[in-house]
Structures are given as structure tokens and as C-alpha cells.
Amino acid sequence: MTSTDTVTPIRPSEDDRLVIAGVSLTSRLLIGTAGYPTQAIMREAVAASGSEVVTASIRRVSLQGHGSDTLRTLKGYRFLPNTAGCETARDAIMTAELAREALDTNWIKVEVIGDRETLYPDVAELIEACRHLVDDGFVVLPYCNDDPVVCQRLQDIGCAAVMPMGSLIGSGMGVANPANIELICRRASVPVIVDAGIGTASDAVVAMELGASACLINTAVAKADDPVRMARAMRHAVEAGRFAHLAGRIPRRGRAEPSSPQLGLVGS
């Protein structure tokens, strides 16, 4: 490279977009809206994250637009309502239908919780809900276990993406089973969005390096000492992890490997 050469930074948004159900997105970070100290901080953090898709529980937002509701605060973003709090397929389906009617969107993140302590999904109820919603014309993004078989079944019934857990919701434990996440990503024919468990930026990097298409993050940003700064960190982490995945890491070795030629050394 000569001194006159210039390097133009390339961002993932310019040549490597995330596509979900035919919708092209410039950011691979989806962000939640729960638990922020104030609505103003939430709005600022979402902006700093660079996300285009925001998610919130349909049971939590004010569908009538009263007060400082999330919908009005984040007007202009693509809204992904979720069925958090549902414990049966029937409840999830009813909540999704309510969201479509009230928000004029057929996108839905389906959560069907089977255990109150761990917040693990109820797989049988989840698959039943997703099958019904796909047949009813929804763009379905299910939150699920980091189980390759479950993810395969969800994409086989027509889900637009799968959202395996990194680890327990709100735990901040990062990617607990990287081998499973890597296998899910390698086999998937739909976007894989790692959801839950990410605690800090390095966790997001790991998820993306394993091949995830995107990350959905809420608690790690909302509960950080400085949510806006953490949102910015997550934005760069997701981009860095994506770049590293595309670039390809070197093999891990159990021995040293000199980076410079060994011939012609001084004194040899």
C-alpha cells in the first residue's frame, strides 16, 4: 500500500444485511425495551444501539397510547411485539392476535414459558403456538431452547427465524453452550438470533463469531450502570463478531507457531 492509498471502512450494513421474511435490516442487533430507569434513557439507548427492531411485551405496553408508552416513545422503529408471560399455546395465540389487531403488524416473537424459576420454554406448547400462527399469516420468531432439534422443527413449520437462548433470561451468563449454538447456526436455513443471557459486549461477540445472524439484548443494556454506553458497546460488539465470523479465525493450537520466518535469523 502506498501513502496515497486510502481505506474506506466497510460496515456490515453496507454489504451484509440481515434479512427476515424479506425485510432487509442494516443492524444485526435487536433490542428490548424493558427495565430502563426512564423512558428517556430507553430512547437514548435504543438510538445508540443502532437497532432498527425493538421488542416489548404486548402485555406491558399501552395499546391506547396513553401516558409515556413505549410505542409513542419509539415511533418510527420496527416494532416486534412478544408474548412474554404466556404459559400456554392458547394464551400466546390470543396475545399475538391482539398485537396484530392493535399494532398493525404481523411480526411476533413467540414466548411460551414452561417453568417459572428458569423461564425455560415449554417446547410442546411453543411448537403448537408457532404452527398455528404461521398458518394464520404471522411472521413468527420463536424464543426457544438451544436445542438443534427444536430449532429444526420450528424452521420446518415455517418460522421466519429461530431465537435460541444463550443462557437463562436475565442471567448475564453469556453463551452457555457454544457447541449447540454453532451447530444450530451451521444447519439453519433461516436467521438465528441469539436471545437471552448476554451480559456484556464480549458475550455478543462470541455469539456472532459462532455464526449467529443477530443478537437480541435487553437486560444487559437496560440494567447497566450506563445503559446508553452499553448499548453503543453492544452495537460495536455485534459488528465485530460478525466481521470475525466472516473473516474466519485461525485454528487453535496446543503449541507455539512463529509468525515470522525462522530462516536468516541473526546468529543462525
mmCIF file of C-alpha atoms in Angstrom:
data_model
loop_
_atom_site.group_PDB
_atom_site.id
_atom_site.type_symbol
_atom_site.label_atom_id
_atom_site.label_comp_id
_atom_site.label_asym_id
_atom_site.label_seq_id
_atom_site.Cartn_x
_atom_site.Cartn_y
_atom_site.Cartn_z
ATOM 1 C CA MET A 1 0.000 0.000 0.000
ATOM 2 C CA THR A 2 1.345 3.430 -0.896
ATOM 3 C CA SER A 3 0.983 6.572 1.156
ATOM 4 C CA THR A 4 -1.703 7.753 -1.251
ATOM 5 C CA ASP A 5 -3.864 4.666 -0.811
ATOM 6 C CA THR A 6 -6.934 5.147 1.300
ATOM 7 C CA VAL A 7 -9.038 2.625 3.153
ATOM 8 C CA THR A 8 -12.753 3.084 3.279
ATOM 9 C CA PRO A 9 -14.294 1.435 6.341
ATOM 10 C CA ILE A 10 -16.955 -1.096 5.384
ATOM 11 C CA ARG A 11 -19.792 -1.597 7.816
ATOM 12 C CA PRO A 12 -21.926 -4.732 7.813
ATOM 13 C CA SER A 13 -24.897 -2.567 6.967
ATOM 14 C CA GLU A 14 -23.468 -1.799 3.554
ATOM 15 C CA ASP A 15 -22.723 -5.239 2.190
ATOM 16 C CA ASP A 16 -24.073 -7.818 4.589
ATOM 17 C CA ARG A 17 -27.632 -7.137 5.579
ATOM 18 C CA LEU A 18 -29.834 -9.212 7.841
ATOM 19 C CA VAL A 19 -32.973 -10.324 6.010
ATOM 20 C CA ILE A 20 -36.003 -11.599 7.888
ATOM 21 C CA ALA A 21 -39.084 -12.602 5.912
ATOM 22 C CA GLY A 22 -37.925 -10.469 3.004
ATOM 23 C CA VAL A 23 -37.274 -7.378 5.146
ATOM 24 C CA SER A 24 -33.694 -6.099 4.867
ATOM 25 C CA LEU A 25 -32.179 -4.662 8.035
ATOM 26 C CA THR A 26 -28.931 -2.738 8.363
ATOM 27 C CA SER A 27 -28.382 -3.673 12.024
ATOM 28 C CA ARG A 28 -27.886 -7.173 13.414
ATOM 29 C CA LEU A 29 -28.771 -6.056 16.911
ATOM 30 C CA LEU A 30 -32.369 -6.240 18.119
ATOM 31 C CA ILE A 31 -33.029 -4.544 21.407
ATOM 32 C CA GLY A 32 -35.585 -4.885 24.175
ATOM 33 C CA THR A 33 -37.362 -2.061 25.942
ATOM 34 C CA ALA A 34 -37.981 -3.359 29.473
ATOM 35 C CA GLY A 35 -36.328 -2.335 32.709
ATOM 36 C CA TYR A 36 -34.736 1.000 31.844
ATOM 37 C CA PRO A 37 -34.512 3.644 34.575
ATOM 38 C CA THR A 38 -36.585 6.071 32.499
ATOM 39 C CA GLN A 39 -38.264 6.265 29.109
ATOM 40 C CA ALA A 40 -35.798 8.976 28.082
ATOM 41 C CA ILE A 41 -32.818 6.730 28.819
ATOM 42 C CA MET A 42 -34.501 3.896 26.944
ATOM 43 C CA ARG A 43 -34.984 6.089 23.894
ATOM 44 C CA GLU A 44 -31.372 7.263 24.003
ATOM 45 C CA ALA A 45 -30.042 3.729 24.462
ATOM 46 C CA VAL A 46 -32.085 2.384 21.562
ATOM 47 C CA ALA A 47 -30.708 5.154 19.366
ATOM 48 C CA ALA A 48 -27.134 4.416 20.484
ATOM 49 C CA SER A 49 -27.592 0.717 19.725
ATOM 50 C CA GLY A 50 -28.253 1.380 16.060
ATOM 51 C CA SER A 51 -31.064 -1.169 16.178
ATOM 52 C CA GLU A 52 -33.994 -0.939 13.820
ATOM 53 C CA VAL A 53 -36.100 -3.568 15.560
ATOM 54 C CA VAL A 54 -37.324 -3.096 19.122
ATOM 55 C CA THR A 55 -39.308 -5.608 21.099
ATOM 56 C CA ALA A 56 -41.646 -5.299 24.071
ATOM 57 C CA SER A 57 -44.192 -7.422 25.821
ATOM 58 C CA ILE A 58 -47.639 -6.833 24.397
ATOM 59 C CA ARG A 59 -48.938 -7.199 27.946
ATOM 60 C CA ARG A 60 -46.806 -4.295 29.124
ATOM 61 C CA VAL A 61 -47.259 -1.580 26.538
ATOM 62 C CA SER A 62 -50.217 0.775 26.441
ATOM 63 C CA LEU A 63 -52.062 -0.051 23.252
ATOM 64 C CA GLN A 64 -54.260 3.015 23.645
ATOM 65 C CA GLY A 65 -51.304 5.361 23.564
ATOM 66 C CA HIS A 66 -51.924 6.847 26.986
ATOM 67 C CA GLY A 67 -49.061 8.278 29.007
ATOM 68 C CA SER A 68 -45.384 7.704 28.230
ATOM 69 C CA ASP A 69 -45.859 4.418 26.452
ATOM 70 C CA THR A 70 -43.167 2.598 24.551
ATOM 71 C CA LEU A 71 -44.948 2.744 21.219
ATOM 72 C CA ARG A 72 -45.081 6.504 21.125
ATOM 73 C CA THR A 73 -41.578 6.945 22.515
ATOM 74 C CA LEU A 74 -40.112 4.709 19.803
ATOM 75 C CA LYS A 75 -42.301 5.732 16.913
ATOM 76 C CA GLY A 76 -40.538 5.021 13.618
ATOM 77 C CA TYR A 77 -38.820 1.803 14.702
ATOM 78 C CA ARG A 78 -39.953 -1.618 13.515
ATOM 79 C CA PHE A 79 -41.845 -2.968 16.486
ATOM 80 C CA LEU A 80 -41.636 -6.676 17.349
ATOM 81 C CA PRO A 81 -44.273 -7.450 19.983
ATOM 82 C CA ASN A 82 -43.671 -10.504 22.110
ATOM 83 C CA THR A 83 -45.840 -12.872 24.104
ATOM 84 C CA ALA A 84 -43.797 -12.743 27.319
ATOM 85 C CA GLY A 85 -45.740 -14.058 30.275
ATOM 86 C CA CYS A 86 -47.710 -16.636 28.287
ATOM 87 C CA GLU A 87 -47.639 -20.206 29.543
ATOM 88 C CA THR A 88 -49.851 -21.957 27.011
ATOM 89 C CA ALA A 89 -50.164 -22.020 23.237
ATOM 90 C CA ARG A 90 -53.689 -20.667 23.564
ATOM 91 C CA ASP A 91 -52.522 -17.603 25.527
ATOM 92 C CA ALA A 92 -49.687 -16.943 23.079
ATOM 93 C CA ILE A 93 -52.012 -17.143 20.088
ATOM 94 C CA MET A 94 -54.539 -14.803 21.690
ATOM 95 C CA THR A 95 -51.776 -12.320 22.592
ATOM 96 C CA ALA A 96 -50.373 -12.417 19.062
ATOM 97 C CA GLU A 97 -53.792 -11.775 17.567
ATOM 98 C CA LEU A 98 -54.283 -8.842 19.926
ATOM 99 C CA ALA A 99 -50.907 -7.411 18.904
ATOM 100 C CA ARG A 100 -51.698 -7.711 15.201
ATOM 101 C CA GLU A 101 -55.045 -6.032 15.645
ATOM 102 C CA ALA A 102 -53.733 -3.188 17.796
ATOM 103 C CA LEU A 103 -50.334 -2.532 16.232
ATOM 104 C CA ASP A 104 -50.969 -3.405 12.600
ATOM 105 C CA THR A 105 -48.007 -5.770 12.386
ATOM 106 C CA ASN A 106 -47.884 -9.482 11.680
ATOM 107 C CA TRP A 107 -44.435 -9.870 13.232
ATOM 108 C CA ILE A 108 -44.482 -11.670 16.559
ATOM 109 C CA LYS A 109 -41.831 -13.016 18.910
ATOM 110 C CA VAL A 110 -43.400 -16.074 20.496
ATOM 111 C CA GLU A 111 -42.536 -16.918 24.075
ATOM 112 C CA VAL A 112 -44.293 -19.750 25.911
ATOM 113 C CA ILE A 113 -42.729 -20.281 29.305
ATOM 114 C CA GLY A 114 -42.892 -23.711 30.918
ATOM 115 C CA ASP A 115 -41.066 -23.122 34.177
ATOM 116 C CA ARG A 116 -41.337 -20.026 36.365
ATOM 117 C CA GLU A 117 -37.941 -20.449 38.029
ATOM 118 C CA THR A 118 -35.764 -20.959 34.957
ATOM 119 C CA LEU A 119 -38.088 -19.375 32.382
ATOM 120 C CA TYR A 120 -37.345 -22.287 30.072
ATOM 121 C CA PRO A 121 -39.719 -22.501 27.111
ATOM 122 C CA ASP A 122 -42.419 -25.171 27.040
ATOM 123 C CA VAL A 123 -41.388 -26.771 23.760
ATOM 124 C CA ALA A 124 -44.638 -28.620 23.037
ATOM 125 C CA GLU A 125 -46.772 -25.525 23.632
ATOM 126 C CA LEU A 126 -44.298 -23.349 21.718
ATOM 127 C CA ILE A 127 -44.398 -25.514 18.601
ATOM 128 C CA GLU A 128 -48.182 -25.694 18.724
ATOM 129 C CA ALA A 129 -48.460 -21.906 19.003
ATOM 130 C CA CYS A 130 -45.951 -21.302 16.217
ATOM 131 C CA ARG A 131 -47.632 -23.749 13.841
ATOM 132 C CA HIS A 132 -50.981 -22.032 14.358
ATOM 133 C CA LEU A 133 -49.552 -18.525 13.948
ATOM 134 C CA VAL A 134 -47.568 -19.390 10.812
ATOM 135 C CA ASP A 135 -50.720 -20.848 9.267
ATOM 136 C CA ASP A 136 -52.534 -17.645 10.240
ATOM 137 C CA GLY A 137 -50.089 -15.442 8.323
ATOM 138 C CA PHE A 138 -47.791 -14.237 11.087
ATOM 139 C CA VAL A 139 -44.056 -13.721 10.694
ATOM 140 C CA VAL A 140 -43.037 -15.871 13.655
ATOM 141 C CA LEU A 141 -39.792 -15.521 15.596
ATOM 142 C CA PRO A 142 -39.809 -18.074 18.448
ATOM 143 C CA TYR A 143 -37.711 -17.870 21.605
ATOM 144 C CA CYS A 144 -36.541 -21.437 22.199
ATOM 145 C CA ASN A 145 -34.021 -23.741 23.828
ATOM 146 C CA ASP A 146 -30.518 -24.007 22.400
ATOM 147 C CA ASP A 147 -31.565 -27.386 21.001
ATOM 148 C CA PRO A 148 -30.761 -28.114 17.330
ATOM 149 C CA VAL A 149 -33.732 -30.480 17.010
ATOM 150 C CA VAL A 150 -36.204 -27.917 18.339
ATOM 151 C CA CYS A 151 -34.762 -25.207 16.097
ATOM 152 C CA GLN A 152 -35.041 -27.510 13.083
ATOM 153 C CA ARG A 153 -38.695 -28.274 13.818
ATOM 154 C CA LEU A 154 -39.502 -24.589 14.236
ATOM 155 C CA GLN A 155 -37.979 -23.656 10.897
ATOM 156 C CA ASP A 156 -39.642 -26.675 9.244
ATOM 157 C CA ILE A 157 -43.087 -25.394 10.201
ATOM 158 C CA GLY A 158 -42.307 -22.028 8.659
ATOM 159 C CA CYS A 159 -40.884 -19.755 11.344
ATOM 160 C CA ALA A 160 -39.077 -16.779 9.831
ATOM 161 C CA ALA A 161 -36.171 -17.063 12.294
ATOM 162 C CA VAL A 162 -35.239 -19.027 15.392
ATOM 163 C CA MET A 163 -34.137 -17.432 18.647
ATOM 164 C CA PRO A 164 -32.211 -19.940 20.766
ATOM 165 C CA MET A 165 -31.266 -18.905 24.277
ATOM 166 C CA GLY A 166 -27.646 -18.035 25.001
ATOM 167 C CA SER A 167 -28.365 -18.890 28.641
ATOM 168 C CA LEU A 168 -31.128 -18.163 31.151
ATOM 169 C CA ILE A 169 -33.114 -14.968 30.650
ATOM 170 C CA GLY A 170 -31.563 -12.096 32.584
ATOM 171 C CA SER A 171 -28.705 -14.248 33.892
ATOM 172 C CA GLY A 172 -25.837 -12.483 32.129
ATOM 173 C CA MET A 173 -24.078 -15.846 31.823
ATOM 174 C CA GLY A 174 -23.296 -15.437 28.135
ATOM 175 C CA VAL A 175 -23.402 -18.339 25.689
ATOM 176 C CA ALA A 176 -23.615 -21.374 27.962
ATOM 177 C CA ASN A 177 -23.480 -23.999 25.212
ATOM 178 C CA PRO A 178 -21.406 -22.662 22.322
ATOM 179 C CA ALA A 179 -21.252 -26.051 20.586
ATOM 180 C CA ASN A 180 -25.035 -26.158 20.287
ATOM 181 C CA ILE A 181 -25.288 -22.558 19.088
ATOM 182 C CA GLU A 182 -22.607 -23.194 16.455
ATOM 183 C CA LEU A 183 -24.419 -26.331 15.276
ATOM 184 C CA ILE A 184 -27.776 -24.530 15.107
ATOM 185 C CA CYS A 185 -26.220 -21.708 13.089
ATOM 186 C CA ARG A 186 -24.454 -24.089 10.717
ATOM 187 C CA ARG A 187 -27.610 -26.049 9.944
ATOM 188 C CA ALA A 188 -30.158 -23.246 9.862
ATOM 189 C CA SER A 189 -31.783 -22.030 6.676
ATOM 190 C CA VAL A 190 -33.385 -19.071 8.475
ATOM 191 C CA PRO A 191 -31.703 -16.351 10.564
ATOM 192 C CA VAL A 192 -30.531 -17.445 14.019
ATOM 193 C CA ILE A 193 -30.938 -14.715 16.616
ATOM 194 C CA VAL A 194 -29.288 -15.492 19.946
ATOM 195 C CA ASP A 195 -31.620 -14.302 22.669
ATOM 196 C CA ALA A 196 -31.212 -14.179 26.462
ATOM 197 C CA GLY A 197 -28.169 -14.494 28.690
ATOM 198 C CA ILE A 198 -25.875 -11.972 27.049
ATOM 199 C CA GLY A 199 -24.314 -9.960 29.857
ATOM 200 C CA THR A 200 -21.728 -7.762 28.227
ATOM 201 C CA ALA A 201 -20.171 -6.952 24.883
ATOM 202 C CA SER A 202 -17.779 -9.918 24.785
ATOM 203 C CA ASP A 203 -20.755 -12.300 25.075
ATOM 204 C CA ALA A 204 -22.300 -10.729 21.983
ATOM 205 C CA VAL A 205 -19.011 -11.105 20.126
ATOM 206 C CA VAL A 206 -18.909 -14.821 20.984
ATOM 207 C CA ALA A 207 -22.482 -15.359 19.780
ATOM 208 C CA MET A 208 -21.769 -13.642 16.476
ATOM 209 C CA GLU A 209 -18.440 -15.423 15.988
ATOM 210 C CA LEU A 210 -20.269 -18.730 16.374
ATOM 211 C CA GLY A 211 -22.318 -17.788 13.331
ATOM 212 C CA ALA A 212 -25.408 -16.132 14.762
ATOM 213 C CA SER A 213 -27.216 -13.865 12.337
ATOM 214 C CA ALA A 214 -28.068 -11.390 15.094
ATOM 215 C CA CYS A 215 -28.477 -10.905 18.836
ATOM 216 C CA LEU A 216 -31.462 -9.714 20.830
ATOM 217 C CA ILE A 217 -30.372 -7.937 24.009
ATOM 218 C CA ASN A 218 -32.352 -6.270 26.763
ATOM 219 C CA THR A 219 -31.257 -6.670 30.376
ATOM 220 C CA ALA A 220 -27.529 -6.228 29.743
ATOM 221 C CA VAL A 221 -28.242 -2.773 28.366
ATOM 222 C CA ALA A 222 -31.203 -1.699 30.484
ATOM 223 C CA LYS A 223 -29.591 -2.691 33.794
ATOM 224 C CA ALA A 224 -26.059 -1.477 33.034
ATOM 225 C CA ASP A 225 -24.730 1.404 35.098
ATOM 226 C CA ASP A 226 -24.713 3.416 31.887
ATOM 227 C CA PRO A 227 -27.323 1.928 29.513
ATOM 228 C CA VAL A 228 -26.534 4.289 26.652
ATOM 229 C CA ARG A 229 -22.836 3.496 26.699
ATOM 230 C CA MET A 230 -23.535 -0.240 26.959
ATOM 231 C CA ALA A 231 -25.933 -0.014 24.014
ATOM 232 C CA ARG A 232 -23.164 1.554 21.972
ATOM 233 C CA ALA A 233 -20.762 -1.200 23.094
ATOM 234 C CA MET A 234 -23.243 -3.881 22.035
ATOM 235 C CA ARG A 235 -23.610 -2.280 18.625
ATOM 236 C CA HIS A 236 -19.875 -2.471 18.007
ATOM 237 C CA ALA A 237 -19.622 -5.953 19.550
ATOM 238 C CA VAL A 238 -22.229 -7.383 17.191
ATOM 239 C CA GLU A 239 -20.476 -5.804 14.232
ATOM 240 C CA ALA A 240 -17.046 -7.042 15.389
ATOM 241 C CA GLY A 241 -18.325 -10.566 15.949
ATOM 242 C CA ARG A 242 -19.937 -10.639 12.527
ATOM 243 C CA PHE A 243 -16.754 -9.413 10.844
ATOM 244 C CA ALA A 244 -14.686 -12.018 12.691
ATOM 245 C CA HIS A 245 -17.088 -14.809 11.710
ATOM 246 C CA LEU A 246 -16.940 -13.821 8.057
ATOM 247 C CA ALA A 247 -13.157 -13.426 8.180
ATOM 248 C CA GLY A 248 -12.576 -16.868 9.717
ATOM 249 C CA ARG A 249 -10.492 -17.436 12.823
ATOM 250 C CA ILE A 250 -7.153 -19.247 12.812
ATOM 251 C CA PRO A 251 -7.095 -22.818 14.157
ATOM 252 C CA ARG A 252 -6.468 -23.258 17.859
ATOM 253 C CA ARG A 253 -3.098 -24.932 18.524
ATOM 254 C CA GLY A 254 -1.567 -26.522 21.576
ATOM 255 C CA ARG A 255 1.884 -25.244 20.661
ATOM 256 C CA ALA A 256 3.580 -22.015 19.638
ATOM 257 C CA GLU A 257 3.610 -21.089 15.958
ATOM 258 C CA PRO A 258 6.109 -18.364 14.952
ATOM 259 C CA SER A 259 4.545 -15.587 12.942
ATOM 260 C CA SER A 260 7.839 -14.705 11.214
ATOM 261 C CA PRO A 261 10.111 -16.912 9.059
ATOM 262 C CA GLN A 262 12.797 -18.754 11.048
ATOM 263 C CA LEU A 263 15.415 -18.664 8.276
ATOM 264 C CA GLY A 264 18.042 -15.967 8.195
ATOM 265 C CA LEU A 265 17.841 -15.083 11.871
ATOM 266 C CA VAL A 266 20.715 -13.072 13.311
ATOM 267 C CA GLY A 267 23.315 -15.518 14.628
ATOM 268 C CA SER A 268 21.946 -18.535 12.739
#
